[in-house]
Short mmCIF file of C-alpha atoms in Angstrom, two decimals:
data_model
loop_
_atom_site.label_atom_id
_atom_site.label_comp_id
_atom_site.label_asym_id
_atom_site.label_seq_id
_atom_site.Cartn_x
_atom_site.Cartn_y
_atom_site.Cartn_z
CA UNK A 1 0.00 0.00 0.00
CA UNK A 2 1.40 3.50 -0.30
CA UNK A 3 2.34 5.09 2.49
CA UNK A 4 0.57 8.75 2.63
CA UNK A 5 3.36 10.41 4.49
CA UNK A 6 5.23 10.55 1.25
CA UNK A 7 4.41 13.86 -1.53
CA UNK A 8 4.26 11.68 -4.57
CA UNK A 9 0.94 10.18 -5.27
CA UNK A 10 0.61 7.68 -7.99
CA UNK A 11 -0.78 8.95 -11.24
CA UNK A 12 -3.10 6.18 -11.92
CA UNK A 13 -5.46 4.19 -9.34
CA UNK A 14 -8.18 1.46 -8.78
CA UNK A 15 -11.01 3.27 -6.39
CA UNK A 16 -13.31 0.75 -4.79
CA UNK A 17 -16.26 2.13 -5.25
CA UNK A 18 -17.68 0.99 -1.62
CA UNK A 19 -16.89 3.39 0.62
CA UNK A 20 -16.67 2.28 4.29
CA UNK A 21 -17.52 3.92 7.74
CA UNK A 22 -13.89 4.64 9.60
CA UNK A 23 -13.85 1.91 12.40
CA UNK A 24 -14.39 -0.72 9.77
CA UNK A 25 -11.57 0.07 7.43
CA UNK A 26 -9.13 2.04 9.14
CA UNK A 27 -6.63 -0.33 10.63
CA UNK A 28 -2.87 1.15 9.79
CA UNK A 29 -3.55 5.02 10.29
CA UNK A 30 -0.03 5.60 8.23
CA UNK A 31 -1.87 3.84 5.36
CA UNK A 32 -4.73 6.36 5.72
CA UNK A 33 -4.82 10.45 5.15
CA UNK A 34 -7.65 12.87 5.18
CA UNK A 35 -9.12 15.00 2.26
CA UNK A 36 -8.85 18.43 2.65
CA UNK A 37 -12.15 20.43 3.29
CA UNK A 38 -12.40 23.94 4.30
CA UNK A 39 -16.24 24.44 3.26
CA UNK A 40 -19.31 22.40 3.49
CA UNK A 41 -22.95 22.96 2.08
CA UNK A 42 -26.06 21.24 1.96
CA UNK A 43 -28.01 21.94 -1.30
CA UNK A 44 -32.02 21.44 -0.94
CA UNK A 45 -33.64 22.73 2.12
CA UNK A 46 -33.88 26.48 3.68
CA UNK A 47 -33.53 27.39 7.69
CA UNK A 48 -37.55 26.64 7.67
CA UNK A 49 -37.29 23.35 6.32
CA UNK A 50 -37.25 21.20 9.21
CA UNK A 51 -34.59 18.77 7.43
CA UNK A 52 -32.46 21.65 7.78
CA UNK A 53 -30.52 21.24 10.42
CA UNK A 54 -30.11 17.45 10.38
CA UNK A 55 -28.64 17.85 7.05
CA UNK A 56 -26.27 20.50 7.65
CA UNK A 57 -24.86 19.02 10.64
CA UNK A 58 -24.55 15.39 9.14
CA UNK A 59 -22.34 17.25 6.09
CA UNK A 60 -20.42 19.56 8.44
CA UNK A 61 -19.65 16.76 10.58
CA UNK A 62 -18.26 14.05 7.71
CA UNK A 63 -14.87 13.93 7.22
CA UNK A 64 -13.56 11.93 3.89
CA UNK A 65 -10.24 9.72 4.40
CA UNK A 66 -7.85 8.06 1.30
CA UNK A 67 -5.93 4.96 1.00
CA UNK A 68 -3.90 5.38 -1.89
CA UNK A 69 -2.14 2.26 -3.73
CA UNK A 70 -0.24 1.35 -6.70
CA UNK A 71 -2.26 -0.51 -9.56
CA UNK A 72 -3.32 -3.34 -9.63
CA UNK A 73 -4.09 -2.72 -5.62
CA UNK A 74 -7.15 -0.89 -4.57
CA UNK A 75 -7.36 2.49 -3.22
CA UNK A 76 -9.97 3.15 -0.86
CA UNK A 77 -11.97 5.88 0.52
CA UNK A 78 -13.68 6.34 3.89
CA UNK A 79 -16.31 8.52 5.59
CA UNK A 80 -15.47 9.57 9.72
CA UNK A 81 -18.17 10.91 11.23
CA UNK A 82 -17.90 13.59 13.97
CA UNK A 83 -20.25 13.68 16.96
CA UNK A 84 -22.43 16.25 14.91
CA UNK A 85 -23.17 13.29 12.49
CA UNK A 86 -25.27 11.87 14.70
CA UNK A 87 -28.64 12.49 14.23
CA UNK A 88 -30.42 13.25 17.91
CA UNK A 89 -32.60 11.32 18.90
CA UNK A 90 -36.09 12.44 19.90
CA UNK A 91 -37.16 13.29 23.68
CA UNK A 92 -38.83 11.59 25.53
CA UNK A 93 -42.10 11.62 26.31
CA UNK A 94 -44.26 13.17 28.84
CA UNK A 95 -46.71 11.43 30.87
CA UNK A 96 -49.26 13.12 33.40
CA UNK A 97 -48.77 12.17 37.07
CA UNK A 98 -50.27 8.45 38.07
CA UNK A 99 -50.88 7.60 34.68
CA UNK A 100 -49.79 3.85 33.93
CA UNK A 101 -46.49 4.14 31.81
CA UNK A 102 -45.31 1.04 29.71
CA UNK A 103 -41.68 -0.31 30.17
CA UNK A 104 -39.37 1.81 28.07
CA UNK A 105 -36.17 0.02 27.27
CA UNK A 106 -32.69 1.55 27.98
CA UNK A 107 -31.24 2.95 24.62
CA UNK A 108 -28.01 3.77 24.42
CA UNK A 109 -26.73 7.32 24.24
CA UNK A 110 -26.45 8.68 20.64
CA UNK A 111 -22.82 8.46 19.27
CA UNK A 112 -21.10 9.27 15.65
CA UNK A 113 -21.44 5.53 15.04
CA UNK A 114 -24.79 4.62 15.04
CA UNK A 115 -25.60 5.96 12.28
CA UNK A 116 -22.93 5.11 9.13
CA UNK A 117 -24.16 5.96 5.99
CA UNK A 118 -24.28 3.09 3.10
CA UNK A 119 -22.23 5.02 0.55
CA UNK A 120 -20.91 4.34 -3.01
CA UNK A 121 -18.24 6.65 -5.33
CA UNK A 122 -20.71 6.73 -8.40
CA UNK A 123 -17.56 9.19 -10.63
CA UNK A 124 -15.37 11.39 -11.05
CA UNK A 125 -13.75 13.65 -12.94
CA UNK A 126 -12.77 17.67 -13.73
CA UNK A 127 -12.23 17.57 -9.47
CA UNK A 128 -14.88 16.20 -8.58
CA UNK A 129 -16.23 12.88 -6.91
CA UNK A 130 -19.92 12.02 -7.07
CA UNK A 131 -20.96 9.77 -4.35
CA UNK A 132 -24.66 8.12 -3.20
CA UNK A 133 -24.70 7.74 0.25
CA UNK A 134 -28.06 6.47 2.67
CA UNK A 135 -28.67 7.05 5.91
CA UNK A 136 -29.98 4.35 8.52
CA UNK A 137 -33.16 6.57 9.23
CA UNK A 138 -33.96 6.56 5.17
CA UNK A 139 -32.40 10.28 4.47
CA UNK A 140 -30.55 9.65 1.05
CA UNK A 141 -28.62 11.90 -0.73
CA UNK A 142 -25.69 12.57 -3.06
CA UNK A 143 -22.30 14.29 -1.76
CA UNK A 144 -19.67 16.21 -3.92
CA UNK A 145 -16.03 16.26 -2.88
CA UNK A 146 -14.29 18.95 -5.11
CA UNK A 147 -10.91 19.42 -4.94
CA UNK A 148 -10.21 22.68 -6.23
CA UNK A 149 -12.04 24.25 -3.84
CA UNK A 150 -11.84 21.84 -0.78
CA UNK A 151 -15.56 21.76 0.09
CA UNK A 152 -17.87 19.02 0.73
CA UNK A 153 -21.43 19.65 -0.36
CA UNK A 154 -24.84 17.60 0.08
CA UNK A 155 -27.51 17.56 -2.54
CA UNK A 156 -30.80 15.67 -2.11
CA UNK A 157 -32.22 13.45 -4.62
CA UNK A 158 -34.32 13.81 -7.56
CA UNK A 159 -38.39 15.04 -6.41
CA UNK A 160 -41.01 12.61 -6.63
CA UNK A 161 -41.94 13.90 -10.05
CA UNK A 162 -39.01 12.69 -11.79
CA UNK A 163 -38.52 9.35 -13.54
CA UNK A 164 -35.06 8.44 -13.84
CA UNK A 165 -34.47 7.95 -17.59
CA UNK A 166 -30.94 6.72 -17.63
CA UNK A 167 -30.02 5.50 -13.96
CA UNK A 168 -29.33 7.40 -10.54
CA UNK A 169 -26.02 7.69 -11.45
CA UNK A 170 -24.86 11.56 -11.31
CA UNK A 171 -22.33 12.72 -13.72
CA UNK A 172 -20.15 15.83 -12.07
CA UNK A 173 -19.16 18.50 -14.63
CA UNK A 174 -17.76 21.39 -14.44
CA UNK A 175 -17.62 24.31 -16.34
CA UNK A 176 -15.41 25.09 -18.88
CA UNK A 177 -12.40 27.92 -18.52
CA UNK A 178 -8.92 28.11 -20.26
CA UNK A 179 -5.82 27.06 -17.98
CA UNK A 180 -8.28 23.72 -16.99
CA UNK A 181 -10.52 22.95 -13.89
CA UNK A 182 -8.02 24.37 -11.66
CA UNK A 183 -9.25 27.89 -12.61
CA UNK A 184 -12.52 26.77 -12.34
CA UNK A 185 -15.04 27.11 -9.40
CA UNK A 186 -18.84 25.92 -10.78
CA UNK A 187 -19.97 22.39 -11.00
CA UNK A 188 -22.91 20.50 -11.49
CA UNK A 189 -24.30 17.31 -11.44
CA UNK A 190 -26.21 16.42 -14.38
CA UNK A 191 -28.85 13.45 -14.21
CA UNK A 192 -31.10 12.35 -17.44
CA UNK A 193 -35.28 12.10 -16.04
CA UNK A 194 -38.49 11.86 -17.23
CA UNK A 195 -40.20 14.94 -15.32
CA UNK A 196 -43.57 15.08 -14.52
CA UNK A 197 -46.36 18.01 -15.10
CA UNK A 198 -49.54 19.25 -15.15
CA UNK A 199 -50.70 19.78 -18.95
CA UNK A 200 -53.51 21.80 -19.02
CA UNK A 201 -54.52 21.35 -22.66
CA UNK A 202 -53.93 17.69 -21.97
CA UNK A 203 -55.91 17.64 -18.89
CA UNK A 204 -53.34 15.58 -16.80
CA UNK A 205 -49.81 14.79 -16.07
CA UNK A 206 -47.50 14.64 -18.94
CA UNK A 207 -43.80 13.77 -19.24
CA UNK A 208 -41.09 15.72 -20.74
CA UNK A 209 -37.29 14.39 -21.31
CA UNK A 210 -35.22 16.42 -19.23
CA UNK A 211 -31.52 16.85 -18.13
CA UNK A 212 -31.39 17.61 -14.45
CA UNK A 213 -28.61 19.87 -12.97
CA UNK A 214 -27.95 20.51 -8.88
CA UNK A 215 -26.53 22.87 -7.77
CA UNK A 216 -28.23 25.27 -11.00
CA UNK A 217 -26.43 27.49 -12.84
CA UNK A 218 -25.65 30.83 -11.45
CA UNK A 219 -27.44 32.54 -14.55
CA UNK A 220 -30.17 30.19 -14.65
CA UNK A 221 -33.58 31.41 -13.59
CA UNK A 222 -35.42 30.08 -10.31
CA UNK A 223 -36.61 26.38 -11.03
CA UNK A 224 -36.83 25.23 -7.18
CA UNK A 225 -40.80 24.85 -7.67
CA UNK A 226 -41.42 27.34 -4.53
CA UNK A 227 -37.74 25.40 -2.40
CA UNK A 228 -39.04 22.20 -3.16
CA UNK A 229 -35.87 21.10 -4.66
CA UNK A 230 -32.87 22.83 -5.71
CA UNK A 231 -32.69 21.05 -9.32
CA UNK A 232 -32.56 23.06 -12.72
CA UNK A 233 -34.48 21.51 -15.61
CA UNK A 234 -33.59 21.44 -18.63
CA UNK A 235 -35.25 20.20 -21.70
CA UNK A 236 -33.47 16.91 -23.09
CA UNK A 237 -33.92 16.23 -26.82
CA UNK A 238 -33.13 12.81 -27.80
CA UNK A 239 -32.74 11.55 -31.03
CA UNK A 240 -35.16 9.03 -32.87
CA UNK A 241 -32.65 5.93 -32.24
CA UNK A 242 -32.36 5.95 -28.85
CA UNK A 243 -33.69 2.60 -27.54
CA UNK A 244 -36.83 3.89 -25.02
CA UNK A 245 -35.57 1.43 -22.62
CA UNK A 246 -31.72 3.36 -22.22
CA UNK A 247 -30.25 2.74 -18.56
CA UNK A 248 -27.18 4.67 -18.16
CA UNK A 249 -24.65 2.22 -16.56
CA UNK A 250 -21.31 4.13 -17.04
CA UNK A 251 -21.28 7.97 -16.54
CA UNK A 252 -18.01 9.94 -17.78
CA UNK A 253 -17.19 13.33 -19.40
CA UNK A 254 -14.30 13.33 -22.06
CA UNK A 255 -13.41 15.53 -25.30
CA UNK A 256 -16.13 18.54 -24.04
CA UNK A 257 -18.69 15.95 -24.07
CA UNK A 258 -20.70 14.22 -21.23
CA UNK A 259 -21.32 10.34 -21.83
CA UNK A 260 -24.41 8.42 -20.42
CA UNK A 261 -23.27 4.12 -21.79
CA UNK A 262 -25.89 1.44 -21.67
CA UNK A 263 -23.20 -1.66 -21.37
CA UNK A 264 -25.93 -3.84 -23.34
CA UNK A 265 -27.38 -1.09 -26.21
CA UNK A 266 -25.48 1.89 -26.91
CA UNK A 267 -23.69 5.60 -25.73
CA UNK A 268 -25.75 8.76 -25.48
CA UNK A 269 -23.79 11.99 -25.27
CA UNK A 270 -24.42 15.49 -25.24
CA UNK A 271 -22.25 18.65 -25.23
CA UNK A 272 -21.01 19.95 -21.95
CA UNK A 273 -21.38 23.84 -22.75
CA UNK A 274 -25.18 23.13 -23.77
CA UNK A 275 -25.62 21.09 -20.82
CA UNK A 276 -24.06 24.01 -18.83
CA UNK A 277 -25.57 27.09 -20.04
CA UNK A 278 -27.31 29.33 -17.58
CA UNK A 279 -30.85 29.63 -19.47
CA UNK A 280 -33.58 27.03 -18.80
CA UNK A 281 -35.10 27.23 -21.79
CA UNK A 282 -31.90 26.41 -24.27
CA UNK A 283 -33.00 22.66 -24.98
CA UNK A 284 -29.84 20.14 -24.87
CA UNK A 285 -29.69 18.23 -28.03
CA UNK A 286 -28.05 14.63 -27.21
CA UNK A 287 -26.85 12.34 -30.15
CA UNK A 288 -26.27 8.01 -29.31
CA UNK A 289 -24.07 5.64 -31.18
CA UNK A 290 -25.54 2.17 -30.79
CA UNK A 291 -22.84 -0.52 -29.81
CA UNK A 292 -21.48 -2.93 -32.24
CA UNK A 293 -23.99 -5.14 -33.93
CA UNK A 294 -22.42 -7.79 -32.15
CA UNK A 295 -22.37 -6.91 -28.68
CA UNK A 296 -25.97 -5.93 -28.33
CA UNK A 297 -27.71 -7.71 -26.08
CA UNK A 298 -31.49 -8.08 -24.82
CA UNK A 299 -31.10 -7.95 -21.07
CA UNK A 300 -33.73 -7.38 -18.43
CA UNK A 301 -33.40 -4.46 -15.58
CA UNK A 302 -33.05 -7.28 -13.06
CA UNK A 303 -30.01 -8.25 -14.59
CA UNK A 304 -28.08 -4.72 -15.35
CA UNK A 305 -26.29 -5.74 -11.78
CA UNK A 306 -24.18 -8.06 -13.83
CA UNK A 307 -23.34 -6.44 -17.26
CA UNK A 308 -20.64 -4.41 -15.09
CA UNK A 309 -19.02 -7.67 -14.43
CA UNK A 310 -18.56 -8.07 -18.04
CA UNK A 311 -18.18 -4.96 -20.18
CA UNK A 312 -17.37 -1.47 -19.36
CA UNK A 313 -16.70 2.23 -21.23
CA UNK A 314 -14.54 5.02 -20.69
CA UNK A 315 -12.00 7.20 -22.10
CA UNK A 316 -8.45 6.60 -22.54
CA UNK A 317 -5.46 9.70 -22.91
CA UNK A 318 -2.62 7.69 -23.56
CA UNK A 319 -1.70 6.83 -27.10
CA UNK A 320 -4.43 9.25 -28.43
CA UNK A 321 -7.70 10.70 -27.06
CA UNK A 322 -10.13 7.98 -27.53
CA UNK A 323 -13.49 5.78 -26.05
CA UNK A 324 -12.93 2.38 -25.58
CA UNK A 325 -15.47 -0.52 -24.93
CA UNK A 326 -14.36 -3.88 -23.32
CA UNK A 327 -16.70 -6.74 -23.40
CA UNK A 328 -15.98 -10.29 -21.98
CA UNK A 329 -18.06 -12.33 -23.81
CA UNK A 330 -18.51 -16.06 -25.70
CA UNK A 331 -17.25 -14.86 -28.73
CA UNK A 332 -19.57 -15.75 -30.75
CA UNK A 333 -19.08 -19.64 -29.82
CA UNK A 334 -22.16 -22.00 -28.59
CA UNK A 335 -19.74 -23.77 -26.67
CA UNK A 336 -19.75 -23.79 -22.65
CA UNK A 337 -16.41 -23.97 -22.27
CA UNK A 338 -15.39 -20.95 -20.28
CA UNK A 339 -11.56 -20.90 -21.74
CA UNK A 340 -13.95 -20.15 -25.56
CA UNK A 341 -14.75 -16.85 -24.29
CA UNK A 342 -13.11 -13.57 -25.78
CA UNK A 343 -11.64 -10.00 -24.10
CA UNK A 344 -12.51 -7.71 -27.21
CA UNK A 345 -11.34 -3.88 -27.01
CA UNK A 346 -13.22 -1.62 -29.33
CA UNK A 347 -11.91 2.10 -30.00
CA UNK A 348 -14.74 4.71 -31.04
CA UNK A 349 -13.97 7.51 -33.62
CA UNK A 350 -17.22 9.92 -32.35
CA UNK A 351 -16.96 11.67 -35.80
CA UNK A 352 -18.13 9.34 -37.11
CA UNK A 353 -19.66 7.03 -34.96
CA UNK A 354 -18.03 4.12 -35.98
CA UNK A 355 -16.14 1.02 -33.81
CA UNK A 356 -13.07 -0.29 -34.80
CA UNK A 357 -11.92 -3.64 -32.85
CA UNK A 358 -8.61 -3.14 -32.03
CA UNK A 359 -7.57 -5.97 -29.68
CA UNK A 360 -8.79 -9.41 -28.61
CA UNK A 361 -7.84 -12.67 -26.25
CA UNK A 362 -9.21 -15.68 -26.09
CA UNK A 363 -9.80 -16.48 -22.65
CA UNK A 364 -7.87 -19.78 -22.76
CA UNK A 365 -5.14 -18.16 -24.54
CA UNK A 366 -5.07 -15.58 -21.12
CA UNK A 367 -4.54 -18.99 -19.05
CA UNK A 368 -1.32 -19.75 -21.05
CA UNK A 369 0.40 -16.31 -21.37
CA UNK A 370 3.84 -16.07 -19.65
CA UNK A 371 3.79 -15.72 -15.97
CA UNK A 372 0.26 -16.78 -15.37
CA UNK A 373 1.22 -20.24 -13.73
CA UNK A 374 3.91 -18.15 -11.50
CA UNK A 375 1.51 -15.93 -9.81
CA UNK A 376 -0.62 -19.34 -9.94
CA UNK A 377 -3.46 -17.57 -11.14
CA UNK A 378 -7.02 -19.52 -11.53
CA UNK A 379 -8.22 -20.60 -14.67
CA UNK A 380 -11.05 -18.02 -13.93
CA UNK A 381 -13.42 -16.53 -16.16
CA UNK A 382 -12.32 -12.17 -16.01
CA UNK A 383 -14.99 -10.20 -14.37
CA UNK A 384 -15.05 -6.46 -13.24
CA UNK A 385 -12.96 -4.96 -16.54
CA UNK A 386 -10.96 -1.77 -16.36
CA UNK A 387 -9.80 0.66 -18.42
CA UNK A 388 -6.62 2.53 -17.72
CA UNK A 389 -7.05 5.98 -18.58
CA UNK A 390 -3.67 6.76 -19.25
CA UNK A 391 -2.47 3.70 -21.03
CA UNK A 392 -3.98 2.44 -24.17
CA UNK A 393 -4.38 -1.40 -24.57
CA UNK A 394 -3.84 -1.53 -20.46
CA UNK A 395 -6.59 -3.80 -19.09
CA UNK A 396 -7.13 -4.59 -15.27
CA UNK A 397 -9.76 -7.45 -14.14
CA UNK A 398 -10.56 -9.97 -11.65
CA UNK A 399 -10.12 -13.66 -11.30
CA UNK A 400 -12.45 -15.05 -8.94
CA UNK A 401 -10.61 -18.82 -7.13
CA UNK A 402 -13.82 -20.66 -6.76
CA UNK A 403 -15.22 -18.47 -4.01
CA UNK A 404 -12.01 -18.29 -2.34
CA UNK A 405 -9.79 -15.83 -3.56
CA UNK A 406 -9.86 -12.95 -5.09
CA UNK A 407 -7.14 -11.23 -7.65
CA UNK A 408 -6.27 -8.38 -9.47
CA UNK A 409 -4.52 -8.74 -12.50
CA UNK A 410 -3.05 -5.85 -15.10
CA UNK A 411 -2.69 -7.12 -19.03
CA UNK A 412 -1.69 -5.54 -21.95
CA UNK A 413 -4.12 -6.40 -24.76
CA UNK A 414 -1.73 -5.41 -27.42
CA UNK A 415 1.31 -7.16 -26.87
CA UNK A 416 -0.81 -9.86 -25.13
CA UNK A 417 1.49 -9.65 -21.65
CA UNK A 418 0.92 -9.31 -18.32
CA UNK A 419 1.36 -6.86 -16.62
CA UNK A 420 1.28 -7.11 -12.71
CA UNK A 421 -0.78 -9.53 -10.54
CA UNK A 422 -2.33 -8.91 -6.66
CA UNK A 423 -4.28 -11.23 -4.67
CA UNK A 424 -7.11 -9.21 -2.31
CA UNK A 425 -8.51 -10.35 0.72
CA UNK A 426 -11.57 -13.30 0.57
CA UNK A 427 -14.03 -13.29 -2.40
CA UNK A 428 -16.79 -11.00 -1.09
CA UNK A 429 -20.39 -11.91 -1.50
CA UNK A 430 -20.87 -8.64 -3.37
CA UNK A 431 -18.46 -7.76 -5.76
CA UNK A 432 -18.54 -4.36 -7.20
CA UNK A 433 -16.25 -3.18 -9.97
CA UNK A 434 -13.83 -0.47 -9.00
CA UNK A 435 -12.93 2.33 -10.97
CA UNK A 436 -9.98 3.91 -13.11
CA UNK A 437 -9.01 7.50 -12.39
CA UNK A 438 -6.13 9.97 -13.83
CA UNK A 439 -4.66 11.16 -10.30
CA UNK A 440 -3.24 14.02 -13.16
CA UNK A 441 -6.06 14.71 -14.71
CA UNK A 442 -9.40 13.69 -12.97
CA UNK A 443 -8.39 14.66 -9.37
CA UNK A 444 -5.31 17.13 -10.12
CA UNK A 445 -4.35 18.82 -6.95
CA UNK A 446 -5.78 16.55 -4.38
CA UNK A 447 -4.49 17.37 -0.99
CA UNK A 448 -3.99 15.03 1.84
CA UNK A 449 -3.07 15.42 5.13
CA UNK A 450 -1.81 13.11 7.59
CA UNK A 451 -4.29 11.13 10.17
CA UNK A 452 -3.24 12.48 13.90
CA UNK A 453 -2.99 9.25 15.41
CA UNK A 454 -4.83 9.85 18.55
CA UNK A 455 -7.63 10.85 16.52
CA UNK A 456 -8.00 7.25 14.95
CA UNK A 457 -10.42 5.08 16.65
CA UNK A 458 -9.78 1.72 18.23
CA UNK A 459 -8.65 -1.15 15.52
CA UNK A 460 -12.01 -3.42 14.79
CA UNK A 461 -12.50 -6.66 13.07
CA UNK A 462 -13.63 -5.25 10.08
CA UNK A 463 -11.31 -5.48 6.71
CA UNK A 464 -11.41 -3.80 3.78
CA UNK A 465 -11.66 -5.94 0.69
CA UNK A 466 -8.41 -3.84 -0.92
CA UNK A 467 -6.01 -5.35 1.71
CA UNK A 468 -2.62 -6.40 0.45
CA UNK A 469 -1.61 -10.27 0.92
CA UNK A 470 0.92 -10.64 -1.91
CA UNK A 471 2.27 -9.08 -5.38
CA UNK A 472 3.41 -10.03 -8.34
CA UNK A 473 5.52 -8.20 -10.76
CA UNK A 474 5.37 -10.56 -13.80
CA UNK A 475 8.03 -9.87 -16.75
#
């Protein structure tokens, strides 16, 4: 693991996306560093609003930690929570004198630990990380950790009225100045919805497309709907091939555009500045590039869980700006063999919306490369793909031991070697797929400070799936 006392960070990382309440995951404080955050807001509710104050004081009193490691090791994040996390619980109640009163339990006296939020890093990107996170008493929300200006903000969900077109995943942009996002201060996350409204030449509730944006613009006009929620809306228009049944799995920005990928169907994008203009009424126009004939599939929404276990999207610096799509699929084959399935790379030109396939592996062929019997890898089916933004051709993936181990393993899909090797703690029963982030690029400038080290709770039982066991550098 790297060691956060030191000024060099790496450049490139794996980020679990699970992000863990402190006195489960912090074990080594020198492994561990806080984020930096001078300012914290909570988007969504006024002084009146009687979620006010819980809100605010759950933000001002979160504190986000790092664990930073070379690739093909995880790095981790973590949430403390300060004694004005807690949310108080209510008096108790008054009874007239005589009257019978029932038994009443002893509860235990509120602390910053009963109440950990369930929290997931959703993206990132320009600065910014976009992260769900649920409370135990059903108050969910998003939170935005920007780095260029070291604040930690809290922005309710969508209202009731809106359908989620795509997914709940946000996508964090930011707007666009010369010198890059350092000289930038306004963000944004942008969400595709269905929102609803009274039509009154329909005579009922109608839907409209829309792209929805917290915090607004600065130039917008008012959209709250009288404080209800703090979300702009602005008018989506789609074009005529978009599938109606789109699910955004992978959110990223790249090139001045903002990407929403269904893993199964296809990639609908729109232009940053139009989804970042002040007006409500300028309509975003969105194009979509279906995927390659042969990697569409029909998939039902109770299986989308899985698709990320097989395929992902993003975009790639090194070697030329470009989109790449990795799926791990049967090849084409009827056979059930699993060493007959293939890791294809495709490369998008968005000119002209066309897919070139520009690597592939059979996955039996993976079993025999060089090194693979010296890190005495399983002859596992890859799941969890991932790009590496700054490398072109550089895959990373997991190899699950039957249920007993699980690695991390780097490849190049050009030259067909591998790269590095790492073998995490026990398969989990959940298995998420991490993701790839430019240190240089997406978070450029992120500060970290060291942990005091009376400040770190008492070591618990709990450990973090990233934890190192052993490496292998393969030749």
């Amino acid at each position: 693991m790297a060691a956060m006392g030191r000024t060099v960070l790496p450049s490139y990382v794996l980020l679990d996306r699970i992000v863990r309440s402190e006195e489960e995951a912090v074990e080594e404080e020198s492994e561990w560093a806080a984020m930096e955050c001078a300012d914290w807001k909570s988007y969504g509710c006024h002084p009146g609003d009687k979620r006010y104050p819980r809100n605010a004081a759950r933000v001002k009193g979160m504190l986000l930690l790092a664990r930073l490691a070379e690739p093909p090791g995880l790095s981790e994040l973590s949430i403390r929570l300060s004694a004005a996390a807690a949310v108080p619980r209510p008096p108790p109640a008054s009874f007239p004198p005589g009257a019978a009163v029932p038994p009443i339990p002893n509860l235990p006296d509120a602390s910053p630990y009963d109440d950990p939020p369930l929290t997931y890093v959703e993206a990132a990107g320009d600065g910014l990380i976009a992260l769900t996170s649920c409370f135990r008493d059903g108050c969910s929300c998003y939170l935005v950790y920007d780095v260029v200006g070291k604040s930690l903000s809290m922005i309710p969900g969508l209202p009731e009225s809106c359908l989620t077109y795509c997914s709940m995943r946000p996508l964090p942009l930011r707007t666009a100045a010369a010198g890059g996002y350092a000289l930038r201060s306004s963000y944004s996350l942008a969400i595709v919805a269905k929102d609803r409204r009274f039509d009154m030449e329909a005579g009922g509730d109608v839907y409209r497309d829309v792209l929805c944006l917290c915090p607004p613009r600065p130039s917008s006009s008012s959209s709250s709907r009288g404080g209800i929620t703090p979300w702009q809306f602005k008018d989506a228009i789609f074009p005529s091939q978009m599938p109606g049944s789109f699910h955004g799995d992978k959110v990223f920005s790249f090139g001045g555009h903002a990407f929403w990928a269904d893993l199964a169907k296809g990639v609908l994008f729109c232009r940053c500045d139009d989804a970042l203009s002040g007006r409500n009424d300028d309509a975003v126009q969105f194009r979509y590039i279906p995927l390659p004939v042969e990697c569409h599939l029909k998939i039902s929404f109770a299986m989308r869980g899985d698709l990320q276990l097989c395929r992902t999207m993003s975009c790639v610096d090194g070697g030329g700006d470009s989109i790449k799509f990795v799926c791990i699929s049967d090849g084409g084959s009827s056979s059930a063999h699993t060493g007959d399935r293939a890791i294809t790379m495709w490369t998008l030109t968005l000119a002209t919306g066309e897919w070139l396939k520009d690597a592939q592996l059979m996955v039996a062929d993976l079993w025999e490369l060089e090194g693979c019997d010296k890190a005495r890898l399983p002859k596992a089916i890859p799941i969890s793909p991932v790009l590496n933004p700054q490398e072109d051709g550089v895959l990373s993936f997991m190899l699950n031991d039957a249920d007993a181990e699980l690695y991390m393993v780097s490849l190049n899909m050009h030259s067909k070697k591998l790269l590095s090797s790492l073998t995490l703690s026990s398969c989990p029963d959940d298995i998420v797929p991490p993701l790839g982030l430019d240190l240089s690029k997406d978070l450029q400038n992120l500060s970290l400070r060291p942990i005091a080290a009376e400040s770190v709770p008492a070591k618990t039982q709990g450990r973090p799936i990233a934890t190192k066991r052993r490496r292998s550098s393969l030749p």
